[in-house]
């Protein structure tokens, strides 16, 4: 009789499923409307306009992580202690290499501190994060090959009181997995 179960050393190792994750400031309805209004000032710069529901500001990109690591990522994010801040988005810009047009602004110290803390917490889990300084931006269009002429938008004020862990699944809107409040007593 052939064995019903293969011997352990004949089992095929299945790769662990992964999830594509990033930390972001996720706009509430009012700020989202403000971003959409400013995006729409630019007309149609490319076919790759970011849909309204996906507009966000990335704080740290984690890439494809083993599904089993999500619990540790959430625990580490939940133990951060940062201050709330107010972002002012007051300019359009273009990243030539990425072909990305964005709405952005200066990074207040507390925004940099939040991004740095997330990076350090993820490094503690062995997750390497891009260590370039935070350039706060909301991507509006992709695949823009030439620098457009930009108008100056009215400043959009964004009180950032929480941050989110978000999942990117191809073909679907981004999914907010979890949101944490940042300390809101001191606002910078
Ligand atoms: P963006 O903010 O410039 O659009 C989800 O894909 C988010 O993670 C996007 O907002 C995107 O940047 C950012 N992202 C995607 N790939 C990245 C990478 N390789 N390095 C850094 N950020 C990345």
Short mmCIF file of N, CA and C and ligand atoms in Angstrom, two decimals:
data_model
loop_
_atom_site.label_atom_id
_atom_site.label_comp_id
_atom_site.label_asym_id
_atom_site.label_seq_id
_atom_site.Cartn_x
_atom_site.Cartn_y
_atom_site.Cartn_z
N UNK A 1 0.84 -1.22 0.00
CA UNK A 1 0.00 0.00 0.00
C UNK A 1 0.87 1.26 0.00
N UNK A 2 0.66 2.19 -0.91
CA UNK A 2 1.43 3.44 -0.84
C UNK A 2 1.00 4.26 0.37
N UNK A 3 1.95 4.97 0.94
CA UNK A 3 1.63 5.82 2.09
C UNK A 3 0.66 6.92 1.67
N UNK A 4 -0.32 7.19 2.53
CA UNK A 4 -1.29 8.24 2.20
C UNK A 4 -0.70 9.64 2.35
N UNK A 5 0.18 9.77 3.34
CA UNK A 5 0.78 11.09 3.57
C UNK A 5 2.23 11.05 3.09
N UNK A 6 2.68 12.10 2.37
CA UNK A 6 4.08 12.09 1.96
C UNK A 6 4.98 12.20 3.18
N UNK A 7 6.19 11.66 3.04
CA UNK A 7 7.14 11.79 4.15
C UNK A 7 7.48 13.27 4.31
N UNK A 8 7.80 13.71 5.55
CA UNK A 8 8.02 15.15 5.79
C UNK A 8 9.04 15.75 4.83
N UNK A 9 10.12 15.00 4.52
CA UNK A 9 11.14 15.63 3.68
C UNK A 9 10.71 15.71 2.22
N UNK A 10 9.53 15.15 1.91
CA UNK A 10 9.05 15.25 0.52
C UNK A 10 7.98 16.35 0.38
N UNK A 11 7.61 16.96 1.52
CA UNK A 11 6.60 18.02 1.46
C UNK A 11 7.16 19.20 0.67
N UNK A 12 6.32 19.81 -0.14
CA UNK A 12 6.77 20.99 -0.88
C UNK A 12 6.56 22.20 0.02
N UNK A 13 7.62 22.98 0.23
CA UNK A 13 7.49 24.16 1.09
C UNK A 13 6.66 25.20 0.35
N UNK A 14 5.54 25.61 0.96
CA UNK A 14 4.70 26.66 0.36
C UNK A 14 5.21 28.01 0.85
N UNK A 15 5.41 28.97 -0.07
CA UNK A 15 5.85 30.28 0.41
C UNK A 15 4.77 30.91 1.27
N UNK A 16 5.19 31.60 2.35
CA UNK A 16 4.21 32.26 3.21
C UNK A 16 3.57 33.41 2.44
N UNK A 17 2.24 33.57 2.54
CA UNK A 17 1.63 34.70 1.84
C UNK A 17 2.17 36.03 2.38
N UNK A 18 2.22 37.01 1.50
CA UNK A 18 2.71 38.32 1.92
C UNK A 18 1.61 39.37 1.75
N UNK A 19 1.80 40.48 2.43
CA UNK A 19 0.86 41.61 2.32
C UNK A 19 1.69 42.87 2.10
N UNK A 20 1.23 43.69 1.16
CA UNK A 20 1.96 44.94 0.86
C UNK A 20 1.41 46.04 1.76
N UNK A 21 2.28 46.60 2.58
CA UNK A 21 1.82 47.48 3.66
C UNK A 21 2.54 48.82 3.66
N UNK A 22 1.86 49.83 4.16
CA UNK A 22 2.52 51.10 4.40
C UNK A 22 1.79 51.84 5.52
N UNK A 23 2.53 52.74 6.18
CA UNK A 23 1.92 53.64 7.16
C UNK A 23 1.63 54.96 6.47
N UNK A 24 0.48 55.54 6.81
CA UNK A 24 0.08 56.77 6.12
C UNK A 24 -0.73 57.66 7.05
N UNK A 25 -0.76 58.94 6.69
CA UNK A 25 -1.81 59.82 7.21
C UNK A 25 -2.97 59.63 6.26
N UNK A 26 -4.10 59.30 6.84
CA UNK A 26 -5.29 59.00 6.03
C UNK A 26 -6.26 60.17 6.19
N UNK A 27 -6.58 60.91 5.13
CA UNK A 27 -7.39 62.12 5.32
C UNK A 27 -8.83 61.81 5.69
N UNK A 28 -9.38 62.65 6.56
CA UNK A 28 -10.81 62.60 6.82
C UNK A 28 -11.56 63.21 5.64
N UNK A 29 -12.89 63.22 5.73
CA UNK A 29 -13.70 63.62 4.57
C UNK A 29 -13.38 65.04 4.11
N UNK A 30 -13.22 65.99 5.07
CA UNK A 30 -13.01 67.39 4.70
C UNK A 30 -11.67 67.59 4.00
N UNK A 31 -10.62 67.01 4.57
CA UNK A 31 -9.29 67.15 3.97
C UNK A 31 -9.28 66.44 2.61
N UNK A 32 -9.92 65.30 2.54
CA UNK A 32 -9.96 64.57 1.25
C UNK A 32 -10.62 65.44 0.18
N UNK A 33 -11.72 66.10 0.56
CA UNK A 33 -12.39 66.99 -0.40
C UNK A 33 -11.44 68.09 -0.86
N UNK A 34 -10.70 68.64 0.11
CA UNK A 34 -9.74 69.70 -0.21
C UNK A 34 -8.65 69.22 -1.17
N UNK A 35 -8.20 68.00 -0.99
CA UNK A 35 -7.16 67.46 -1.89
C UNK A 35 -7.75 67.25 -3.28
N UNK A 36 -8.97 66.70 -3.32
CA UNK A 36 -9.62 66.45 -4.62
C UNK A 36 -9.80 67.76 -5.38
N UNK A 37 -10.25 68.81 -4.68
CA UNK A 37 -10.44 70.11 -5.35
C UNK A 37 -9.14 70.60 -5.96
N UNK A 38 -8.06 70.46 -5.21
CA UNK A 38 -6.76 70.92 -5.72
C UNK A 38 -6.27 70.02 -6.84
N UNK A 39 -6.45 68.71 -6.69
CA UNK A 39 -6.07 67.80 -7.79
C UNK A 39 -6.80 68.19 -9.07
N UNK A 40 -8.08 68.50 -8.92
CA UNK A 40 -8.89 68.76 -10.11
C UNK A 40 -8.56 70.11 -10.76
N UNK A 41 -7.85 70.98 -10.02
CA UNK A 41 -7.36 72.23 -10.64
C UNK A 41 -6.36 71.91 -11.76
N UNK A 42 -5.75 70.73 -11.68
CA UNK A 42 -4.67 70.40 -12.63
C UNK A 42 -5.19 69.76 -13.91
N UNK A 43 -6.51 69.51 -13.95
CA UNK A 43 -7.07 68.87 -15.14
C UNK A 43 -6.62 67.42 -15.21
N UNK A 44 -6.41 66.93 -16.45
CA UNK A 44 -6.06 65.51 -16.55
C UNK A 44 -4.63 65.39 -17.07
N UNK A 45 -3.71 65.25 -16.13
CA UNK A 45 -2.28 65.25 -16.49
C UNK A 45 -1.82 63.92 -17.04
N UNK A 46 -2.53 62.85 -16.66
CA UNK A 46 -2.20 61.52 -17.19
C UNK A 46 -3.42 60.64 -16.97
N UNK A 47 -3.35 59.45 -17.52
CA UNK A 47 -4.48 58.52 -17.30
C UNK A 47 -4.45 57.94 -15.90
N UNK A 48 -3.31 58.10 -15.24
CA UNK A 48 -3.17 57.50 -13.91
C UNK A 48 -3.44 58.51 -12.81
N UNK A 49 -4.66 59.02 -12.80
CA UNK A 49 -5.08 59.91 -11.72
C UNK A 49 -5.39 59.05 -10.49
N UNK A 50 -4.89 59.43 -9.33
CA UNK A 50 -5.17 58.63 -8.13
C UNK A 50 -6.64 58.82 -7.77
N UNK A 51 -7.39 57.72 -7.63
CA UNK A 51 -8.82 57.85 -7.29
C UNK A 51 -9.01 58.51 -5.93
N UNK A 52 -10.12 59.22 -5.78
CA UNK A 52 -10.38 59.97 -4.54
C UNK A 52 -10.14 59.11 -3.29
N UNK A 53 -10.66 57.89 -3.32
CA UNK A 53 -10.63 57.06 -2.11
C UNK A 53 -9.22 56.60 -1.76
N UNK A 54 -8.27 56.74 -2.67
CA UNK A 54 -6.91 56.27 -2.41
C UNK A 54 -5.96 57.38 -1.99
N UNK A 55 -6.44 58.62 -2.01
CA UNK A 55 -5.53 59.74 -1.69
C UNK A 55 -5.06 59.63 -0.24
N UNK A 56 -3.78 59.77 -0.01
CA UNK A 56 -3.20 59.61 1.33
C UNK A 56 -1.80 60.20 1.33
N UNK A 57 -1.20 60.25 2.49
CA UNK A 57 0.17 60.74 2.61
C UNK A 57 1.01 59.64 3.27
N UNK A 58 1.94 59.09 2.52
CA UNK A 58 2.74 57.97 3.02
C UNK A 58 3.78 58.44 4.04
N UNK A 59 3.83 57.74 5.18
CA UNK A 59 4.84 58.02 6.20
C UNK A 59 5.99 57.03 6.13
N UNK A 60 5.69 55.78 5.81
CA UNK A 60 6.72 54.74 5.74
C UNK A 60 6.18 53.59 4.90
N UNK A 61 6.97 53.19 3.92
CA UNK A 61 6.55 52.10 3.03
C UNK A 61 7.24 50.81 3.48
N UNK A 62 6.45 49.80 3.82
CA UNK A 62 7.01 48.56 4.38
C UNK A 62 7.25 47.50 3.31
N UNK A 63 6.59 47.63 2.17
CA UNK A 63 6.73 46.63 1.11
C UNK A 63 5.97 45.36 1.44
N UNK A 64 6.37 44.27 0.82
CA UNK A 64 5.66 42.99 1.00
C UNK A 64 6.17 42.29 2.25
N UNK A 65 5.29 42.14 3.23
CA UNK A 65 5.69 41.53 4.50
C UNK A 65 4.96 40.22 4.68
N UNK A 66 5.60 39.25 5.37
CA UNK A 66 4.89 37.99 5.65
C UNK A 66 3.60 38.28 6.42
N UNK A 67 2.52 37.61 6.04
CA UNK A 67 1.22 37.89 6.68
C UNK A 67 1.31 37.75 8.19
N UNK A 68 2.12 36.81 8.65
CA UNK A 68 2.21 36.56 10.10
C UNK A 68 2.88 37.70 10.86
N UNK A 69 3.49 38.62 10.14
CA UNK A 69 4.20 39.71 10.83
C UNK A 69 3.28 40.89 11.17
N UNK A 70 2.06 40.87 10.62
CA UNK A 70 1.17 42.03 10.81
C UNK A 70 0.92 42.30 12.30
N UNK A 71 0.77 41.23 13.08
CA UNK A 71 0.51 41.40 14.52
C UNK A 71 1.66 42.16 15.17
N UNK A 72 2.89 41.80 14.84
CA UNK A 72 4.06 42.47 15.43
C UNK A 72 4.14 43.92 14.97
N UNK A 73 3.81 44.14 13.70
CA UNK A 73 3.84 45.51 13.16
C UNK A 73 2.83 46.38 13.91
N UNK A 74 1.65 45.83 14.13
CA UNK A 74 0.61 46.59 14.83
C UNK A 74 1.01 46.87 16.28
N UNK A 75 1.61 45.87 16.90
CA UNK A 75 2.00 46.06 18.29
C UNK A 75 3.07 47.15 18.39
N UNK A 76 4.03 47.11 17.48
CA UNK A 76 5.11 48.12 17.51
C UNK A 76 4.54 49.51 17.24
N UNK A 77 3.63 49.61 16.29
CA UNK A 77 3.06 50.94 15.96
C UNK A 77 2.24 51.47 17.13
N UNK A 78 1.56 50.58 17.82
CA UNK A 78 0.70 50.98 18.93
C UNK A 78 1.49 51.48 20.13
N UNK A 79 2.79 51.17 20.19
CA UNK A 79 3.57 51.58 21.36
C UNK A 79 4.30 52.91 21.12
N UNK A 80 4.10 53.52 19.96
CA UNK A 80 4.79 54.79 19.68
C UNK A 80 4.13 55.92 20.46
N UNK A 81 4.95 56.89 20.78
CA UNK A 81 4.42 58.04 21.50
C UNK A 81 4.84 59.30 20.75
N UNK A 82 3.95 59.86 19.99
CA UNK A 82 4.30 61.03 19.17
C UNK A 82 3.30 62.14 19.42
N UNK A 83 3.62 63.31 18.88
CA UNK A 83 2.74 64.47 19.05
C UNK A 83 1.93 64.71 17.79
N UNK A 84 0.72 65.23 17.98
CA UNK A 84 -0.08 65.62 16.82
C UNK A 84 0.53 66.87 16.20
N UNK A 85 0.18 67.13 14.97
CA UNK A 85 0.74 68.30 14.29
C UNK A 85 -0.25 68.75 13.23
N UNK A 86 0.05 69.92 12.68
CA UNK A 86 -0.79 70.41 11.60
C UNK A 86 0.07 70.56 10.36
N UNK A 87 -0.34 69.89 9.31
CA UNK A 87 0.36 70.00 8.03
C UNK A 87 -0.32 71.07 7.21
N UNK A 88 0.46 71.79 6.45
CA UNK A 88 -0.11 72.73 5.49
C UNK A 88 0.36 72.30 4.10
N UNK A 89 -0.60 71.91 3.28
CA UNK A 89 -0.27 71.51 1.90
C UNK A 89 -0.49 72.72 1.02
N UNK A 90 0.59 73.26 0.49
CA UNK A 90 0.49 74.55 -0.18
C UNK A 90 1.24 74.61 -1.51
N UNK A 91 1.64 73.45 -2.03
CA UNK A 91 2.34 73.49 -3.32
C UNK A 91 2.14 72.19 -4.09
N UNK A 92 2.20 72.31 -5.40
CA UNK A 92 2.25 71.12 -6.25
C UNK A 92 3.72 70.85 -6.59
N UNK A 93 4.01 69.59 -6.86
CA UNK A 93 5.37 69.25 -7.26
C UNK A 93 5.36 68.02 -8.15
N UNK A 94 6.56 67.72 -8.66
CA UNK A 94 6.72 66.60 -9.61
C UNK A 94 8.01 65.87 -9.28
N UNK A 95 7.91 64.56 -9.05
CA UNK A 95 9.12 63.75 -8.91
C UNK A 95 9.43 63.18 -10.28
N UNK A 96 10.54 63.66 -10.87
CA UNK A 96 10.83 63.31 -12.27
C UNK A 96 10.99 61.80 -12.45
N UNK A 97 11.78 61.18 -11.57
CA UNK A 97 12.10 59.76 -11.79
C UNK A 97 10.85 58.89 -11.65
N UNK A 98 10.06 59.20 -10.63
CA UNK A 98 8.86 58.40 -10.40
C UNK A 98 7.71 58.82 -11.33
N UNK A 99 7.83 59.98 -11.97
CA UNK A 99 6.74 60.47 -12.83
C UNK A 99 5.49 60.80 -12.04
N UNK A 100 5.70 61.29 -10.81
CA UNK A 100 4.58 61.51 -9.89
C UNK A 100 4.34 63.01 -9.70
N UNK A 101 3.09 63.42 -9.80
CA UNK A 101 2.69 64.79 -9.47
C UNK A 101 1.98 64.74 -8.12
N UNK A 102 2.34 65.68 -7.25
CA UNK A 102 1.84 65.63 -5.87
C UNK A 102 1.44 66.99 -5.35
N UNK A 103 0.69 66.94 -4.24
CA UNK A 103 0.36 68.11 -3.45
C UNK A 103 1.09 67.93 -2.12
N UNK A 104 1.87 68.94 -1.70
CA UNK A 104 2.64 68.73 -0.48
C UNK A 104 2.96 70.02 0.23
N UNK A 105 3.83 69.88 1.23
CA UNK A 105 4.22 71.05 2.02
C UNK A 105 5.39 70.71 2.91
N UNK A 106 5.76 71.69 3.74
CA UNK A 106 6.87 71.49 4.67
C UNK A 106 6.52 70.41 5.69
N UNK A 107 7.58 69.73 6.19
CA UNK A 107 7.36 68.75 7.26
C UNK A 107 7.58 69.41 8.61
N UNK A 108 6.54 69.56 9.45
CA UNK A 108 6.79 70.03 10.81
C UNK A 108 7.65 69.01 11.55
N UNK A 109 8.35 69.48 12.60
CA UNK A 109 9.23 68.57 13.34
C UNK A 109 8.50 67.31 13.80
N UNK A 110 7.25 67.50 14.25
CA UNK A 110 6.52 66.34 14.79
C UNK A 110 6.17 65.33 13.69
N UNK A 111 6.04 65.79 12.45
CA UNK A 111 5.78 64.85 11.34
C UNK A 111 7.03 64.03 11.08
N UNK A 112 8.18 64.72 11.10
CA UNK A 112 9.45 64.00 10.91
C UNK A 112 9.67 63.00 12.03
N UNK A 113 9.33 63.44 13.25
CA UNK A 113 9.52 62.56 14.41
C UNK A 113 8.65 61.32 14.28
N UNK A 114 7.42 61.50 13.79
CA UNK A 114 6.53 60.34 13.62
C UNK A 114 7.10 59.38 12.58
N UNK A 115 7.55 59.90 11.45
CA UNK A 115 8.12 59.04 10.40
C UNK A 115 9.39 58.34 10.92
N UNK A 116 10.21 59.10 11.67
CA UNK A 116 11.45 58.50 12.20
C UNK A 116 11.13 57.40 13.21
N UNK A 117 10.12 57.63 14.06
CA UNK A 117 9.76 56.63 15.06
C UNK A 117 9.22 55.37 14.39
N UNK A 118 8.44 55.56 13.34
CA UNK A 118 7.91 54.39 12.62
C UNK A 118 9.08 53.61 12.01
N UNK A 119 10.03 54.35 11.43
CA UNK A 119 11.17 53.67 10.80
C UNK A 119 11.95 52.87 11.84
N UNK A 120 12.19 53.51 13.00
CA UNK A 120 12.96 52.84 14.05
C UNK A 120 12.21 51.60 14.56
N UNK A 121 10.89 51.76 14.75
CA UNK A 121 10.10 50.63 15.26
C UNK A 121 10.12 49.47 14.26
N UNK A 122 10.06 49.79 12.97
CA UNK A 122 10.06 48.73 11.95
C UNK A 122 11.45 48.10 11.85
N UNK A 123 12.49 48.94 12.00
CA UNK A 123 13.84 48.38 11.98
C UNK A 123 14.01 47.38 13.12
N UNK A 124 13.37 47.65 14.25
CA UNK A 124 13.40 46.72 15.38
C UNK A 124 12.81 45.36 15.02
N UNK A 125 11.98 45.33 13.99
CA UNK A 125 11.38 44.06 13.53
C UNK A 125 12.13 43.53 12.32
N UNK A 126 13.24 44.18 11.98
CA UNK A 126 14.02 43.71 10.83
C UNK A 126 13.48 44.20 9.50
N UNK A 127 12.62 45.22 9.54
CA UNK A 127 12.03 45.75 8.30
C UNK A 127 12.78 47.03 7.93
N UNK A 128 13.47 47.01 6.84
CA UNK A 128 14.23 48.19 6.41
C UNK A 128 13.31 49.18 5.72
N UNK A 129 13.41 50.44 6.12
CA UNK A 129 12.58 51.50 5.54
C UNK A 129 13.53 52.52 4.91
N UNK A 130 13.14 53.01 3.77
CA UNK A 130 13.85 54.09 3.10
C UNK A 130 14.23 55.18 4.11
N UNK A 131 15.53 55.53 4.18
CA UNK A 131 15.90 56.48 5.24
C UNK A 131 16.07 57.92 4.73
N UNK A 132 15.49 58.20 3.57
CA UNK A 132 15.53 59.60 3.13
C UNK A 132 14.55 60.41 3.98
N UNK A 133 14.88 61.71 4.16
CA UNK A 133 13.99 62.53 4.99
C UNK A 133 12.58 62.58 4.41
N UNK A 134 11.62 62.69 5.30
CA UNK A 134 10.22 62.74 4.87
C UNK A 134 9.97 63.97 4.00
N UNK A 135 9.40 63.75 2.83
CA UNK A 135 8.91 64.86 1.99
C UNK A 135 7.39 64.69 1.95
N UNK A 136 6.67 65.43 2.80
CA UNK A 136 5.23 65.16 2.90
C UNK A 136 4.54 65.46 1.57
N UNK A 137 3.93 64.45 1.00
CA UNK A 137 3.24 64.66 -0.29
C UNK A 137 2.11 63.67 -0.45
N UNK A 138 1.08 64.13 -1.13
CA UNK A 138 -0.04 63.28 -1.51
C UNK A 138 0.06 63.10 -3.02
N UNK A 139 0.27 61.88 -3.45
CA UNK A 139 0.38 61.63 -4.90
C UNK A 139 -0.98 61.81 -5.55
N UNK A 140 -0.98 62.61 -6.65
CA UNK A 140 -2.23 62.93 -7.35
C UNK A 140 -2.31 62.23 -8.70
N UNK A 141 -1.18 62.16 -9.40
CA UNK A 141 -1.10 61.52 -10.72
C UNK A 141 0.19 60.73 -10.80
N UNK A 142 0.15 59.62 -11.51
CA UNK A 142 1.37 58.86 -11.83
C UNK A 142 1.59 58.92 -13.34
N UNK A 143 2.78 58.49 -13.72
CA UNK A 143 3.14 58.44 -15.15
C UNK A 143 3.01 59.81 -15.83
N UNK A 144 3.49 60.83 -15.17
CA UNK A 144 3.55 62.15 -15.79
C UNK A 144 4.99 62.36 -16.22
N UNK A 145 5.19 62.43 -17.52
CA UNK A 145 6.56 62.36 -18.05
C UNK A 145 7.27 63.71 -18.10
N UNK A 146 6.50 64.79 -18.13
CA UNK A 146 7.12 66.13 -18.18
C UNK A 146 6.60 66.98 -17.06
N UNK A 147 7.47 67.88 -16.59
CA UNK A 147 7.03 68.75 -15.51
C UNK A 147 5.93 69.68 -16.01
N UNK A 148 4.75 69.63 -15.38
CA UNK A 148 3.69 70.56 -15.79
C UNK A 148 3.95 71.95 -15.21
N UNK A 149 3.27 72.95 -15.75
CA UNK A 149 3.24 74.27 -15.11
C UNK A 149 2.18 74.19 -14.02
N UNK A 150 2.59 74.53 -12.81
CA UNK A 150 1.64 74.39 -11.71
C UNK A 150 1.09 75.74 -11.28
N UNK A 151 -0.22 75.79 -10.99
CA UNK A 151 -0.76 76.96 -10.29
C UNK A 151 -0.37 76.87 -8.81
N UNK A 152 -0.61 77.92 -8.07
CA UNK A 152 -0.38 77.87 -6.61
C UNK A 152 -1.72 77.58 -5.94
N UNK A 153 -1.79 76.47 -5.21
CA UNK A 153 -3.09 76.15 -4.59
C UNK A 153 -3.30 76.97 -3.32
N UNK A 154 -4.56 77.18 -2.96
CA UNK A 154 -4.84 77.71 -1.62
C UNK A 154 -4.30 76.70 -0.61
N UNK A 155 -3.66 77.18 0.47
CA UNK A 155 -3.14 76.23 1.45
C UNK A 155 -4.26 75.37 2.04
N UNK A 156 -3.95 74.11 2.20
CA UNK A 156 -4.91 73.18 2.80
C UNK A 156 -4.34 72.75 4.15
N UNK A 157 -5.08 73.01 5.21
CA UNK A 157 -4.59 72.68 6.56
C UNK A 157 -5.13 71.30 6.97
N UNK A 158 -4.21 70.50 7.43
CA UNK A 158 -4.54 69.11 7.75
C UNK A 158 -4.11 68.85 9.19
N UNK A 159 -5.08 68.83 10.14
CA UNK A 159 -4.72 68.50 11.52
C UNK A 159 -4.48 67.00 11.60
N UNK A 160 -3.23 66.61 11.81
CA UNK A 160 -2.88 65.18 11.78
C UNK A 160 -2.88 64.66 13.21
N UNK A 161 -3.92 63.94 13.54
CA UNK A 161 -4.07 63.46 14.92
C UNK A 161 -4.01 61.94 15.00
N UNK A 162 -3.89 61.30 13.86
CA UNK A 162 -3.74 59.85 13.88
C UNK A 162 -2.99 59.40 12.63
N UNK A 163 -2.57 58.15 12.67
CA UNK A 163 -1.92 57.56 11.50
C UNK A 163 -2.43 56.13 11.34
N UNK A 164 -2.28 55.59 10.14
CA UNK A 164 -2.90 54.30 9.84
C UNK A 164 -1.92 53.33 9.20
N UNK A 165 -2.19 52.05 9.43
CA UNK A 165 -1.51 50.99 8.68
C UNK A 165 -2.45 50.61 7.53
N UNK A 166 -1.91 50.62 6.33
CA UNK A 166 -2.75 50.46 5.14
C UNK A 166 -2.20 49.33 4.29
N UNK A 167 -3.11 48.60 3.64
CA UNK A 167 -2.71 47.50 2.76
C UNK A 167 -3.04 47.85 1.32
N UNK A 168 -2.11 47.53 0.45
CA UNK A 168 -2.31 47.73 -0.98
C UNK A 168 -2.51 46.36 -1.65
N UNK A 169 -3.69 46.17 -2.23
CA UNK A 169 -4.00 44.91 -2.93
C UNK A 169 -4.28 45.29 -4.37
N UNK A 170 -3.53 44.71 -5.33
CA UNK A 170 -3.71 45.14 -6.72
C UNK A 170 -5.18 45.10 -7.14
N UNK A 171 -5.60 46.17 -7.82
CA UNK A 171 -6.95 46.20 -8.37
C UNK A 171 -8.03 46.58 -7.40
N UNK A 172 -7.64 46.89 -6.15
CA UNK A 172 -8.66 47.28 -5.16
C UNK A 172 -8.26 48.60 -4.52
N UNK A 173 -9.25 49.31 -3.96
CA UNK A 173 -8.88 50.51 -3.19
C UNK A 173 -8.00 50.09 -2.01
N UNK A 174 -7.12 51.00 -1.59
CA UNK A 174 -6.32 50.71 -0.40
C UNK A 174 -7.25 50.41 0.78
N UNK A 175 -6.79 49.51 1.65
CA UNK A 175 -7.57 49.12 2.82
C UNK A 175 -6.88 49.62 4.08
N UNK A 176 -7.56 50.45 4.85
CA UNK A 176 -7.01 50.85 6.14
C UNK A 176 -7.22 49.69 7.11
N UNK A 177 -6.11 49.16 7.64
CA UNK A 177 -6.22 48.01 8.54
C UNK A 177 -6.44 48.47 9.98
N UNK A 178 -5.75 49.55 10.33
CA UNK A 178 -5.83 49.99 11.73
C UNK A 178 -5.34 51.43 11.85
N UNK A 179 -5.90 52.15 12.78
CA UNK A 179 -5.54 53.57 12.96
C UNK A 179 -5.22 53.81 14.43
N UNK A 180 -4.15 54.58 14.69
CA UNK A 180 -3.76 54.92 16.06
C UNK A 180 -3.77 56.42 16.23
N UNK A 181 -4.29 56.88 17.35
CA UNK A 181 -4.22 58.31 17.65
C UNK A 181 -2.79 58.64 18.03
N UNK A 182 -2.34 59.85 17.64
CA UNK A 182 -1.08 60.33 18.21
C UNK A 182 -1.47 61.28 19.34
N UNK A 183 -0.56 61.48 20.24
CA UNK A 183 -0.84 62.35 21.38
C UNK A 183 -1.27 63.73 20.89
N UNK A 184 -2.35 64.28 21.43
CA UNK A 184 -2.87 65.50 20.84
C UNK A 184 -2.80 66.73 21.75
N UNK A 185 -2.08 66.62 22.87
CA UNK A 185 -2.03 67.79 23.76
C UNK A 185 -1.18 68.91 23.19
N UNK A 186 -0.04 68.54 22.63
CA UNK A 186 0.85 69.56 22.06
C UNK A 186 0.72 69.54 20.56
N UNK A 187 0.33 70.65 20.02
CA UNK A 187 0.22 70.69 18.55
C UNK A 187 1.29 71.63 18.02
N UNK A 188 2.04 71.16 17.01
CA UNK A 188 3.08 72.03 16.45
C UNK A 188 2.71 72.38 15.04
P1 LIG B 1 3.75 57.78 -3.02
O1 LIG B 1 3.26 58.26 -1.67
O2 LIG B 1 4.83 58.62 -3.56
O3 LIG B 1 2.61 57.58 -3.97
C1 LIG B 1 1.48 52.75 -1.54
O4 LIG B 1 2.01 52.16 -2.67
C2 LIG B 1 2.25 53.96 -1.16
O5 LIG B 1 3.59 53.63 -0.83
C3 LIG B 1 2.31 54.99 -2.23
O6 LIG B 1 1.79 56.17 -1.70
C4 LIG B 1 3.75 55.11 -2.64
O7 LIG B 1 4.36 56.34 -2.76
C5 LIG B 1 4.49 54.40 -1.56
N1 LIG B 1 5.48 53.53 -2.18
C6 LIG B 1 5.26 52.59 -3.10
N2 LIG B 1 6.39 51.98 -3.44
C7 LIG B 1 7.37 52.56 -2.71
C8 LIG B 1 8.77 52.37 -2.59
N3 LIG B 1 9.40 51.44 -3.29
N4 LIG B 1 9.45 53.16 -1.74
C9 LIG B 1 8.82 54.11 -1.03
N5 LIG B 1 7.50 54.33 -1.08
C10 LIG B 1 6.78 53.57 -1.90
#
